[in-house]
XYZ file of C-alpha atoms in Angstrom:
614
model
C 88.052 35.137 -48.213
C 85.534 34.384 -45.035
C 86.960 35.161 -42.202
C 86.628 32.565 -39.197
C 83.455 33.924 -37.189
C 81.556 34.020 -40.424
C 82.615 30.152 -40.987
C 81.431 29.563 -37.322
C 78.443 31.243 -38.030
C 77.239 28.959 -41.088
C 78.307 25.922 -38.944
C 76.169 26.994 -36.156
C 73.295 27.769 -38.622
C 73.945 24.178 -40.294
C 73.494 22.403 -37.225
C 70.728 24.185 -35.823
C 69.114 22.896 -39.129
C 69.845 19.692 -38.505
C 68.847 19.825 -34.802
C 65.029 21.312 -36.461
C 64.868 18.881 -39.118
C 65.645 15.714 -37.096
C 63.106 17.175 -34.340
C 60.720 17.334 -37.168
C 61.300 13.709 -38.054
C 61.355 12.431 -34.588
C 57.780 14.205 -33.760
C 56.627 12.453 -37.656
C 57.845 9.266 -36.411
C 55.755 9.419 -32.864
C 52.914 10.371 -34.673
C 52.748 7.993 -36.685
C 53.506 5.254 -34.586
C 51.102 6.870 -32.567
C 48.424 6.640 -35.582
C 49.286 3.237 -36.062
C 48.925 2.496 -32.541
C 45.325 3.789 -32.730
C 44.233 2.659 -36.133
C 45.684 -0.780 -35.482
C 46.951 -1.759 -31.930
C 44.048 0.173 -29.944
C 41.577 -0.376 -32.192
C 38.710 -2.162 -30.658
C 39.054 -0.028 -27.832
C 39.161 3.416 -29.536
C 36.271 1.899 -31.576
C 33.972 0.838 -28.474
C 35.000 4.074 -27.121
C 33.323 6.299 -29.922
C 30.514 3.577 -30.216
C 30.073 4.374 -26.038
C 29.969 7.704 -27.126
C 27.822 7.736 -30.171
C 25.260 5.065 -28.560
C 23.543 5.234 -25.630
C 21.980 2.114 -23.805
C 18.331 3.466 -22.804
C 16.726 0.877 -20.476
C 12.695 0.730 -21.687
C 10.565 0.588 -18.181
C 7.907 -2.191 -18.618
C 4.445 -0.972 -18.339
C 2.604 -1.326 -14.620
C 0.033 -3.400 -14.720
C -3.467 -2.235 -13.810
C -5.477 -3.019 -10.808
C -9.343 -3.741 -11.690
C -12.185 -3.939 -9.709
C -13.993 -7.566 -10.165
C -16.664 -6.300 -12.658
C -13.039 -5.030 -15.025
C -13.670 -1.501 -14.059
C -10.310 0.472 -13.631
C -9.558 1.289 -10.316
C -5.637 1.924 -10.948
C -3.496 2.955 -14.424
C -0.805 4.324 -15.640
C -0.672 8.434 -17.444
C 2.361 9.183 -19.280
C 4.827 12.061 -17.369
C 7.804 13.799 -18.447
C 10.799 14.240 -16.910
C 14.026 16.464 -17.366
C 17.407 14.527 -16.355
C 20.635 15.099 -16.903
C 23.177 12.587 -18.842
C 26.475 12.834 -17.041
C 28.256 11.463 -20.015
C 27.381 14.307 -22.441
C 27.767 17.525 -19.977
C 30.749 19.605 -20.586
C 33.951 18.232 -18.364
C 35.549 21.510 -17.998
C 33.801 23.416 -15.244
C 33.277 26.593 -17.120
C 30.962 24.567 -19.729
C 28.928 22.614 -16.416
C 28.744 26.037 -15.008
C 27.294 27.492 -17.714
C 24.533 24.790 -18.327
C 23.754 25.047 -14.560
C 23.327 29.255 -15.060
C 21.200 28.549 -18.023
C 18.823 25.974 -16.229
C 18.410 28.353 -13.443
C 17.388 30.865 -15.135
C 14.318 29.395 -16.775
C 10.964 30.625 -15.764
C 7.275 29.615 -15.899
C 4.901 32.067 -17.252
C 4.341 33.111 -14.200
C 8.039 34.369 -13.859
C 9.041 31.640 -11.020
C 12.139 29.570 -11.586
C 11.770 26.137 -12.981
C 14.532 24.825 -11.532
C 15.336 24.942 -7.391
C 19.426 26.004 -7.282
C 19.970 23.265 -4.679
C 17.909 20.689 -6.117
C 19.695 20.997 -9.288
C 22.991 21.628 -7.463
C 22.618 18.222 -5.984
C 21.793 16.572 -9.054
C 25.243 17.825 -10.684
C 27.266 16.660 -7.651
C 25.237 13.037 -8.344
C 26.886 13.328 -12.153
C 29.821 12.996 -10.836
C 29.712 9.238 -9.491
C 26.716 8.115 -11.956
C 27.481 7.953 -15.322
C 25.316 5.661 -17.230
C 21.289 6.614 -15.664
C 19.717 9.461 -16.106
C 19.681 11.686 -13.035
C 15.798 13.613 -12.581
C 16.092 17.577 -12.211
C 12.091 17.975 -13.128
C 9.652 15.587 -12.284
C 5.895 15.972 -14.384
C 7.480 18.671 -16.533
C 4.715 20.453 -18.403
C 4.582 20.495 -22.028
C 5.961 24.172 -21.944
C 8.298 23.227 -19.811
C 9.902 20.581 -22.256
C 9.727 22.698 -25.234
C 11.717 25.764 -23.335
C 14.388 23.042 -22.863
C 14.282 21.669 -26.593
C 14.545 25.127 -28.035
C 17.822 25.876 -25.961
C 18.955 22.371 -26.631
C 22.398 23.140 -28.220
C 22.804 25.595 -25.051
C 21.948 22.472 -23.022
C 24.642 19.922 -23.347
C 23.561 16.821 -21.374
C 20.296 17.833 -20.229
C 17.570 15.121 -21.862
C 14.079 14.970 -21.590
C 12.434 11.409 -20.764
C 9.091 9.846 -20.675
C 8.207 7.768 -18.226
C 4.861 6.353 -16.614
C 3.545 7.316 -13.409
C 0.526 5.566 -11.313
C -3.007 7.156 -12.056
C -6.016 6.927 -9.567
C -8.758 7.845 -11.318
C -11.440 7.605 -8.264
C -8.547 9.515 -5.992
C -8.965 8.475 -2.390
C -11.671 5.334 -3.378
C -10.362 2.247 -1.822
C -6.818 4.189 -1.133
C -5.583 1.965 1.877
C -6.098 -0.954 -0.376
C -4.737 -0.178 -3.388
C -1.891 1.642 -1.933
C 0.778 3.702 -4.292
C 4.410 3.939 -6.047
C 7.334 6.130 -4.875
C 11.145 6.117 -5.561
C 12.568 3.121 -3.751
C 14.660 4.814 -0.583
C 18.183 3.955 0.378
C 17.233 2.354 2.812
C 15.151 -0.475 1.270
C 17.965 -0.202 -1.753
C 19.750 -2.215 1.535
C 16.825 -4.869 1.701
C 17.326 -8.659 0.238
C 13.586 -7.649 -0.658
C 15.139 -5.441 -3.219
C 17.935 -6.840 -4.684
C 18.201 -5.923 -8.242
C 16.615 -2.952 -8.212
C 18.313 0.379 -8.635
C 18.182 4.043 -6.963
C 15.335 5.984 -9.198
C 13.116 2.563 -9.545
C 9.535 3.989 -8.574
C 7.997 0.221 -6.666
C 4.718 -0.168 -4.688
C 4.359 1.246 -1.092
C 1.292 -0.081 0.884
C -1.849 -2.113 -0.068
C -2.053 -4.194 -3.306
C 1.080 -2.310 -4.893
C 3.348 -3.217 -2.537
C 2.021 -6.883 -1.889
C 2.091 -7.532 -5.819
C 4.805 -5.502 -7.154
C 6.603 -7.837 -8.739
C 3.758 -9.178 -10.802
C 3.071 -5.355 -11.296
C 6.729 -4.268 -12.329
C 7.163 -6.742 -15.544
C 10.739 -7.084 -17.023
C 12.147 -4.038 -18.485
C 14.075 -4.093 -21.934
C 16.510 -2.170 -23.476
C 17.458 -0.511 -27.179
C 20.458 1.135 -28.244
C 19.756 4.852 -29.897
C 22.050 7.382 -31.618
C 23.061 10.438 -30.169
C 25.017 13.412 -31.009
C 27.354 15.976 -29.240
C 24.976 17.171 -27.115
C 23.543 13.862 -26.065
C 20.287 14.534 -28.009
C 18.411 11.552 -29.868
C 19.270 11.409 -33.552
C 17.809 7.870 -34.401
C 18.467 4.422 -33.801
C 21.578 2.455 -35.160
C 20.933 -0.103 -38.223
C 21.388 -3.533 -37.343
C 20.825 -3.349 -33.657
C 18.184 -4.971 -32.371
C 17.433 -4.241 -28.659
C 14.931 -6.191 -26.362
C 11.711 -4.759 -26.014
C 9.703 -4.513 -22.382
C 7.962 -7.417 -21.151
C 4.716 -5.311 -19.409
C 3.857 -6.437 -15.994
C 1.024 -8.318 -14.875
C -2.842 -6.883 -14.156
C -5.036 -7.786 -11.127
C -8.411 -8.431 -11.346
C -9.350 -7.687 -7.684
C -12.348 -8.891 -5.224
C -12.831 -5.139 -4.729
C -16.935 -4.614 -6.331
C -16.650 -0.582 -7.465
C -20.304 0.001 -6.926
C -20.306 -1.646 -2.916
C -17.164 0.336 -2.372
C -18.388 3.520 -3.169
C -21.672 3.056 -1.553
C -19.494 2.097 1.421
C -17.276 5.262 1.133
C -20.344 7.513 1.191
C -21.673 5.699 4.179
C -18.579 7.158 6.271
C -17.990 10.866 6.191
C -13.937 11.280 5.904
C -14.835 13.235 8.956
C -15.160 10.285 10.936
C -12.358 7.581 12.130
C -13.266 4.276 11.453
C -13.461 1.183 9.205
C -15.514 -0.771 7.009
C -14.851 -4.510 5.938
C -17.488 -6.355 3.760
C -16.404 -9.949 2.667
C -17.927 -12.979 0.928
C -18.083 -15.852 3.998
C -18.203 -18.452 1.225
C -15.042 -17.728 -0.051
C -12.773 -15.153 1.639
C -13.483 -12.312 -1.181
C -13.197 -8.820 0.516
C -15.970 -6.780 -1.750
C -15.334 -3.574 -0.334
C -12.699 -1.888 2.419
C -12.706 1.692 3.931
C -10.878 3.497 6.372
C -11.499 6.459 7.396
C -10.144 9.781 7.085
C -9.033 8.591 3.281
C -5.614 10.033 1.536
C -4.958 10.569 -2.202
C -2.742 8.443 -3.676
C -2.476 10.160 -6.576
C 0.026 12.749 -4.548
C 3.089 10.722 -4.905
C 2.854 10.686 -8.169
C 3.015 14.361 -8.399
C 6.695 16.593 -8.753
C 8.586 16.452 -6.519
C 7.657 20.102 -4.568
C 4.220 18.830 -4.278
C 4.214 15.704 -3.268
C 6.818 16.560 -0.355
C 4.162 19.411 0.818
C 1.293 16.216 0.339
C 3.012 13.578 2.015
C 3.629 16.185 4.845
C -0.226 17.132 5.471
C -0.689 13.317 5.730
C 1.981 12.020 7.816
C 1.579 14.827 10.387
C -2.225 14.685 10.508
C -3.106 13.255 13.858
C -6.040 11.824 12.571
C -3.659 9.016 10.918
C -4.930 8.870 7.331
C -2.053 6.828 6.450
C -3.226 3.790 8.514
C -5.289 1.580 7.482
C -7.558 1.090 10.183
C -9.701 -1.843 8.708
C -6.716 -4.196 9.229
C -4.076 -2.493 11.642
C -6.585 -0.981 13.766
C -7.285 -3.260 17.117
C -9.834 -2.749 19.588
C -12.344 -4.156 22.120
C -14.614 -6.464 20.246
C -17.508 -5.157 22.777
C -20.847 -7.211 22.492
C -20.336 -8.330 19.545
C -17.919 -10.790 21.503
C -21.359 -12.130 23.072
C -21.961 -14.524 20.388
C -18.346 -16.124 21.101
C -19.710 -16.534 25.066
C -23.095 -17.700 23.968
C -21.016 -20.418 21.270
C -19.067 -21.378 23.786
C -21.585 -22.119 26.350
C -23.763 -23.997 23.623
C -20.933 -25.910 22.099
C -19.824 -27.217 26.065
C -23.519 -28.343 26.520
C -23.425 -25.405 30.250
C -25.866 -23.001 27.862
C -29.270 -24.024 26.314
C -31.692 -22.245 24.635
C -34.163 -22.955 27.352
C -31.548 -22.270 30.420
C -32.108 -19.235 32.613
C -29.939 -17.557 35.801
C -30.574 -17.444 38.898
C -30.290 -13.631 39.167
C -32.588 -11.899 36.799
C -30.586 -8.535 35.416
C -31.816 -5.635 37.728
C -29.593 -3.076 36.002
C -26.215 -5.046 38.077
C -24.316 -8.029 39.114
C -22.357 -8.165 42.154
C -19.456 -10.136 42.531
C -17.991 -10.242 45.936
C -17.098 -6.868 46.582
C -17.623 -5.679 43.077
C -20.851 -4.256 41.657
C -20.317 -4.977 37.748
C -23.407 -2.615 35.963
C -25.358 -3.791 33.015
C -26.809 -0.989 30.594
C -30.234 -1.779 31.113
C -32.674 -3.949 33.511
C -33.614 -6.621 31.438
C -35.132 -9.220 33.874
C -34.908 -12.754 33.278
C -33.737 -14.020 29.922
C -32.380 -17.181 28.440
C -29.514 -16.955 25.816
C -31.150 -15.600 22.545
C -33.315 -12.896 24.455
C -29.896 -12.013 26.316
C -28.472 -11.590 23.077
C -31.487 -9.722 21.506
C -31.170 -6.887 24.542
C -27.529 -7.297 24.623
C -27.912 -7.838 28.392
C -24.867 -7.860 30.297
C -25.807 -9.588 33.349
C -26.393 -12.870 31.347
C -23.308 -13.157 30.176
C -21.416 -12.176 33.390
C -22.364 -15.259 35.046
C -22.086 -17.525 31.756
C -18.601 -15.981 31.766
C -18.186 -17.087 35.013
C -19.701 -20.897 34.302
C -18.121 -21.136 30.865
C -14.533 -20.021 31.787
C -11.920 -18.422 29.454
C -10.486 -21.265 27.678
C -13.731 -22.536 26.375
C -14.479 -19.122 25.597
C -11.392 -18.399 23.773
C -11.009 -21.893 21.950
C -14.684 -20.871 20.028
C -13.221 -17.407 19.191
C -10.118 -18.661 17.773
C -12.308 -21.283 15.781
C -14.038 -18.693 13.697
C -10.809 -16.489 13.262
C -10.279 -14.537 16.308
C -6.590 -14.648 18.053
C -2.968 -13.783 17.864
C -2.480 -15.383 14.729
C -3.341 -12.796 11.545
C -5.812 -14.204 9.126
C -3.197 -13.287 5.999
C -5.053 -11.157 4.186
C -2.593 -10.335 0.951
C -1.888 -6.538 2.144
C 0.778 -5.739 4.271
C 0.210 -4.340 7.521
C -2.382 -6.699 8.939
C -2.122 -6.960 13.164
C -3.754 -9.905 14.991
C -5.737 -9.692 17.755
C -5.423 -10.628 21.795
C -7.376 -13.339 23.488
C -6.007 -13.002 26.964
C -5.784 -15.863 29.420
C -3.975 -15.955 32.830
C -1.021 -16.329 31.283
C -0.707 -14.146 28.390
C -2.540 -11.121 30.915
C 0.012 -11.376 33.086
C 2.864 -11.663 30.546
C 1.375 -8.634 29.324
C 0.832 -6.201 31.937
C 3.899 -7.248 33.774
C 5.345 -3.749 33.749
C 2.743 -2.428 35.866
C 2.035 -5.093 38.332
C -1.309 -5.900 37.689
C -2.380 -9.958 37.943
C -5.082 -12.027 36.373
C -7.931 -12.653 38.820
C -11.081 -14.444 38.138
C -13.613 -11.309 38.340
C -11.605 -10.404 34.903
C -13.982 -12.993 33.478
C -16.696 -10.570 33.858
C -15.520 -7.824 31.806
C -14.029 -10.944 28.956
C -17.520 -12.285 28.378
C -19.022 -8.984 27.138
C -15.906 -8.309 24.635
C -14.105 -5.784 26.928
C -10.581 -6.641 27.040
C -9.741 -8.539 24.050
C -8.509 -6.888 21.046
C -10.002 -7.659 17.286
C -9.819 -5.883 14.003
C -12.422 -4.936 11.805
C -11.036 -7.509 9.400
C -11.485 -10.503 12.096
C -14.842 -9.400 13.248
C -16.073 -9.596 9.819
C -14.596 -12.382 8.852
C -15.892 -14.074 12.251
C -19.386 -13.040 11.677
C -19.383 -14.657 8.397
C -17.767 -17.506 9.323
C -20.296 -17.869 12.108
C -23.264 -17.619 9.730
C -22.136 -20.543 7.538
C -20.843 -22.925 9.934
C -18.397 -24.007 6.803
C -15.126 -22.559 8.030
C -13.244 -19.778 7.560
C -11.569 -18.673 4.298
C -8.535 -16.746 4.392
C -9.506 -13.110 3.175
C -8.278 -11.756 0.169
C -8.313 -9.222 -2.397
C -6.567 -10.893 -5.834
C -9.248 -12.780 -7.958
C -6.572 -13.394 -10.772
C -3.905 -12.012 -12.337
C -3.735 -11.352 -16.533
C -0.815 -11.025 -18.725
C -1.230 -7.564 -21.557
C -3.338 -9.806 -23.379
C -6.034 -10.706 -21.162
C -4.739 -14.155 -20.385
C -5.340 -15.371 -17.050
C -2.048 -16.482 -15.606
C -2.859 -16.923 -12.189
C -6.327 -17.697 -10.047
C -6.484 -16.898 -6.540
C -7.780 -20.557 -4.846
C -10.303 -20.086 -1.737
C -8.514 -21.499 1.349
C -9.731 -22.521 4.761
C -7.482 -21.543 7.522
C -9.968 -22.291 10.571
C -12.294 -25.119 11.114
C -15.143 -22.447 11.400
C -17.513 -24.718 12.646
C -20.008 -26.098 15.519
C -22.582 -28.373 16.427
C -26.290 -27.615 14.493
C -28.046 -27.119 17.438
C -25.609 -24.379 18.492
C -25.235 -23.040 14.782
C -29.538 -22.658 15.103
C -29.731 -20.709 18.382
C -26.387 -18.432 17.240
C -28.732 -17.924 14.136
C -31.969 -17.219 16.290
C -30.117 -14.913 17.976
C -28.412 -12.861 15.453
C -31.931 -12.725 13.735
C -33.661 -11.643 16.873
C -31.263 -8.888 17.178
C -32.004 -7.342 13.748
C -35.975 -8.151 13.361
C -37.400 -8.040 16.684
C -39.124 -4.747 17.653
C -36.964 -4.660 20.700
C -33.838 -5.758 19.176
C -30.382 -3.432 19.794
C -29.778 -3.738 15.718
C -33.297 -3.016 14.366
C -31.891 0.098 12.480
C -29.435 -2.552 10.345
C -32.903 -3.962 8.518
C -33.951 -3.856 5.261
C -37.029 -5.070 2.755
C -37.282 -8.373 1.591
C -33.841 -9.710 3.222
C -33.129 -11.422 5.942
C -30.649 -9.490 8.275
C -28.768 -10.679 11.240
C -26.250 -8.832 13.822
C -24.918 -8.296 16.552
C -24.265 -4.567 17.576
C -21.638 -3.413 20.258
C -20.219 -0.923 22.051
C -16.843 -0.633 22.931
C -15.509 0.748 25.849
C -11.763 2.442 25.410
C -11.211 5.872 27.459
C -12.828 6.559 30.600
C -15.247 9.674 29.927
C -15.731 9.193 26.376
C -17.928 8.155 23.899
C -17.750 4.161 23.226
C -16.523 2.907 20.021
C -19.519 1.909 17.561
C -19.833 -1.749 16.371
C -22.063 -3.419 13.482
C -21.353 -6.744 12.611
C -23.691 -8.289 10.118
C -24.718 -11.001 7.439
C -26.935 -11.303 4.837
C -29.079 -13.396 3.757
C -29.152 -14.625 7.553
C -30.132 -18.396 6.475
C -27.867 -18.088 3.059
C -25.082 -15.886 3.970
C -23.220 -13.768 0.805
C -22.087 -11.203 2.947
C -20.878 -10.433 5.957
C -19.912 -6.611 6.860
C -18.343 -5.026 10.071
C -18.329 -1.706 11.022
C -16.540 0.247 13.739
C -17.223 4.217 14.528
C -14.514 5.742 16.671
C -15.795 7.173 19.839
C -18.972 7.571 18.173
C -21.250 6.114 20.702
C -23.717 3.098 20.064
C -23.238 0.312 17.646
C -27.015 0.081 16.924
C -27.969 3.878 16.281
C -24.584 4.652 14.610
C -22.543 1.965 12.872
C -26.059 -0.155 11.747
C -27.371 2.384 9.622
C -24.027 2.254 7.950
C -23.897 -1.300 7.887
C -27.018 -1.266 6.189
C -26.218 1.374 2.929
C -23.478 -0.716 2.400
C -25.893 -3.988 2.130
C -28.595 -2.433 0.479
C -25.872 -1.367 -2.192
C -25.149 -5.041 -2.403
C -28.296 -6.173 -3.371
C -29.026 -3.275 -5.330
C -31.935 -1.749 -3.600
C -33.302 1.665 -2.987
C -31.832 3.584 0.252
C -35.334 5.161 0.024
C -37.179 1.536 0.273
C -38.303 1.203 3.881
């Protein structure tokens, strides 16, 4: 017979049975209301989960459209470049696993036995996983093709690291026509912030300076999308069946104004050595054929990794010599003599200057006005206006100064496109110019007590004091030539979808009446030709065979002690103008020995003649 404790003993066995079994069934029951709860009552959501997981949206960048020079030469394109990112939503979560992808990108070498990857750089980019999930984040930019097959070997070591291709901005003729074509970079935070910019994301690469920036959204296109299949390691396995995606819409090309063959002649006219600027438009329209300013940059460096492109950007934007301005259009100075033919216009157009009029005091090398012994450059004698413009004599045109006065002077200049209001040429970065009067001259030096007086006049009438750019002064010396207004300068001829469909034509526009009485349009002409193919002429060096040439050189006056600033302004054919070109020389002395023999490679280019032809 069992005794009691071995009855208590089976009894506690029993229940501690029961107690198993019924945890057993309780734990079957939760799991499969739990199954059920997945298969059925969180079952679109599980299933977009795993199809999150399993797909990946990949946004397709459009294609940049090309910039061409007017004859359809390339002057900007796109090369393909890799890059190595990392996909936030395939790298390990647990911190061992990240660690261990960030030890095995570090310690990938070149052949050269230098690290790939820089530790903070790619530190960085890990903390960035964190908050972005669903874009790529760059740890390589330009990745060579070694590079990118180092990382596909070790790709099942390399959870979440991807390789991408992408387009970058090619220059093919490096710093040719650089301040007008301008380049790409990654959009900054701070322009993220901009109106401007709305839509765009961190990592878009958009157009910075020149014709990139002015036409990027014709450039840019519409990007499109697909759906692709990836597995565990975020790699691409294919592309899901029955998903169609939407494919890129490429962006717009420019055919520009730009001529190729004038702008290289133009760039070999001025050593990189030199600061200065070349404009050369089309007066009958407004078409800028060629545009230099000099010293040049590469553009072609921001589209480089990152490493070099920082060490790049830094030679340029620390070089005092200011590569990265473009001096052509942001560049102001004293319009010097070439300002003479504003004067002269004036004086014609008021009926106080004739051809046939003559002062009182001959130029003896001075001109003294009341206390104040104004010098002239040379002694010229006694000349009427187109001789005085011819010899560039400064005594003439300190007393027609004086006559004319400085609102008839300044309502000519303003005519044919001088002022404070820009001429809106389609680049950003285009200053206007100063035409002071009493007003405005005392507004402006204000600080520093100084007040108009009349004997300012003197120093107006000869071009020292106002500010121009080379943009104005060529389009004012074209304007001048044709007496048919002035056209707005520009660079886009049209714009072409990927098929060579013209989409858009650039229309010529007058902005300024441009234009005078006949009689004063025939002495201005006399003179400018007088100044280019007389013997005695200031601009003799700016001739060439078989074309007629006329100019007006200058030289402007901008630091006390050195060298004047070169000028050149000039049209050709004089009596059927097709171009107009402007040249200014930093500090390089005077407009007819230095900036005229530029002036004049650049228009012999044009109409295709010999530089050796005499």
């Amino acid at each position: 017979m069992r005794s009691l404790s071995d009855n208590d003993s089976v009894q506690t066995r029993n229940w501690n049975i029961l107690v198993f079994m019924a945890g057993v069934v309780v734990l079957v029951i939760v799991l499969l209301c739990r199954l059920y709860s997945l298969q059925h009552t969180h079952y679109d959501e599980n299933f977009k989960r795993s199809e999150k997981n399993r797909l990946r949206r990949v946004e397709l960048v459009a294609e940049r459209g090309y910039i061409y020079d007017r004859n359809g030469e390339v002057l900007v394109r796109n090369r393909p470049s890799f890059q190595i990112a990392l996909q936030a939503l395939h790298l390990p979560r647990k911190k061992e696993g990240r660690d261990s992808v960030f030890n095995l990108l570090l310690g990938i070498k070149d052949k050269n036995g230098a690290r790939v990857f820089d530790s903070l750089s790619l530190d960085t980019a890990f903390q960035r996983t964190r908050w972005i999930k669903n874009r790529p984040i760059r740890i390589l930019e330009d990745a060579s093709p070694e590079q990118v097959a180092v990382i596909e070997e070790h790709s099942s070591e390399l959870p979440g690291v991807v390789t991408l291709t992408e387009s970058r901005r090619d220059y093919p003729y490096g710093t040719l026509a650089s301040h007008v074509l301008g380049y790409t970079s990654e959009i900054s935070e701070e322009q993220l912030k901009l109106p401007t910019f709305e839509g765009y994301s961190q990592g878009d690469r958009i157009g910075q300076k020149g014709l990139e920036q002015e036409y990027d959204a014709e450039f840019r296109g519409k990007n499109g999308v697909k759906l692709v299949e990836v597995n565990a390691f975020g790699r691409e396995v294919g592309s899901p069946r029955a998903v169609e995606g939407m494919a890129p819409v490429p962006g717009y090309h420019l055919v520009s104004t730009i001529d190729l063959k004038l702008q290289k002649a133009a760039e070999a006219a001025i050593p990189d050595s030199v600061r200065g600027a070349l404009v050369a438009i089309d007066p009958r329209n407004g078409e800028i054929l060629a545009m230099v300013s000099s010293p040049r940059l590469d553009p072609n460096i921001f589209s480089l990794k990152k490493r070099e492109r920082n060490k790049g950007w830094a030679q340029v934007a620390l070089d005092s010599l200011r590569p990265l301005t473009n001096r052509a259009v942001s560049g102001v100075y004293p319009p010097a003599s070439v300002f003479k033919l504003v004067t002269a216009g004036a004086g014609l157009e008021s009926g106080i200057l004739s051809e046939s009029k003559y002062y009182p005091k001959s130029c003896t090398g001075g001109f003294q006005y009341g206390v104040r012994y104004q010098k002239c450059w040379g002694v010229h004698g006694n000349l009427n206006v187109v001789n005085a413009i011819r010899l560039s004599c400064d005594v003439f045109f300190y007393q027609a100064g004086l006559e004319i006065d400085m609102a008839r002077i300044n309502e000519f200049a303003r005519r044919f496109g001088y002022g404070e209001e820009p001429l809106g040429i389609d680049i950003p970065g285009e200053k206007s110019g100063w035409l002071p009067d009493s007003a405005s001259f005392n507004a402006r030096n204000k600080r520093v007590g100084w007040r108009w007086a009349r004997g300012l006049i003197l120093n107006l009438s000869i071009g020292q004091g106002q500010l121009v750019t080379p943009l104005q002064q060529a389009t004012f010396i074209g304007s001048l030539a044709t007496n048919k207004g002035v056209y707005r300068p520009h660079f886009m001829k049209e714009l072409r979808d990927s098929q060579g469909n013209v989409v858009r034509r650039y229309e010529p526009e007058i902005i300024r009446s441009g234009k005078m009485k006949p009689e004063t349009h025939r002495v201005l002409l006399a003179a400018m030709d007088s100044v280019v193919n007389h013997p005695g002429g200031t601009g003799k060096r700016g001739a060439i065979p078989g074309i007629r040439v006329g100019a007006k050189t200058g030289s402007g006056e901008w630091k006390k002690g050195e060298k004047t600033h070169a000028w050149y302004a000039a049209v050709a054919p004089l009596y059927d103008p097709q171009i107009a070109v402007a040249v200014i020389l930093e500090a390089a002395g005077g407009g007819g020995s230095k900036a005229a023999p530029v002036a004049r490679k650049v228009l012999m280019a044009y109409f295709g003649l010999d530089e050796e032809e005499k």
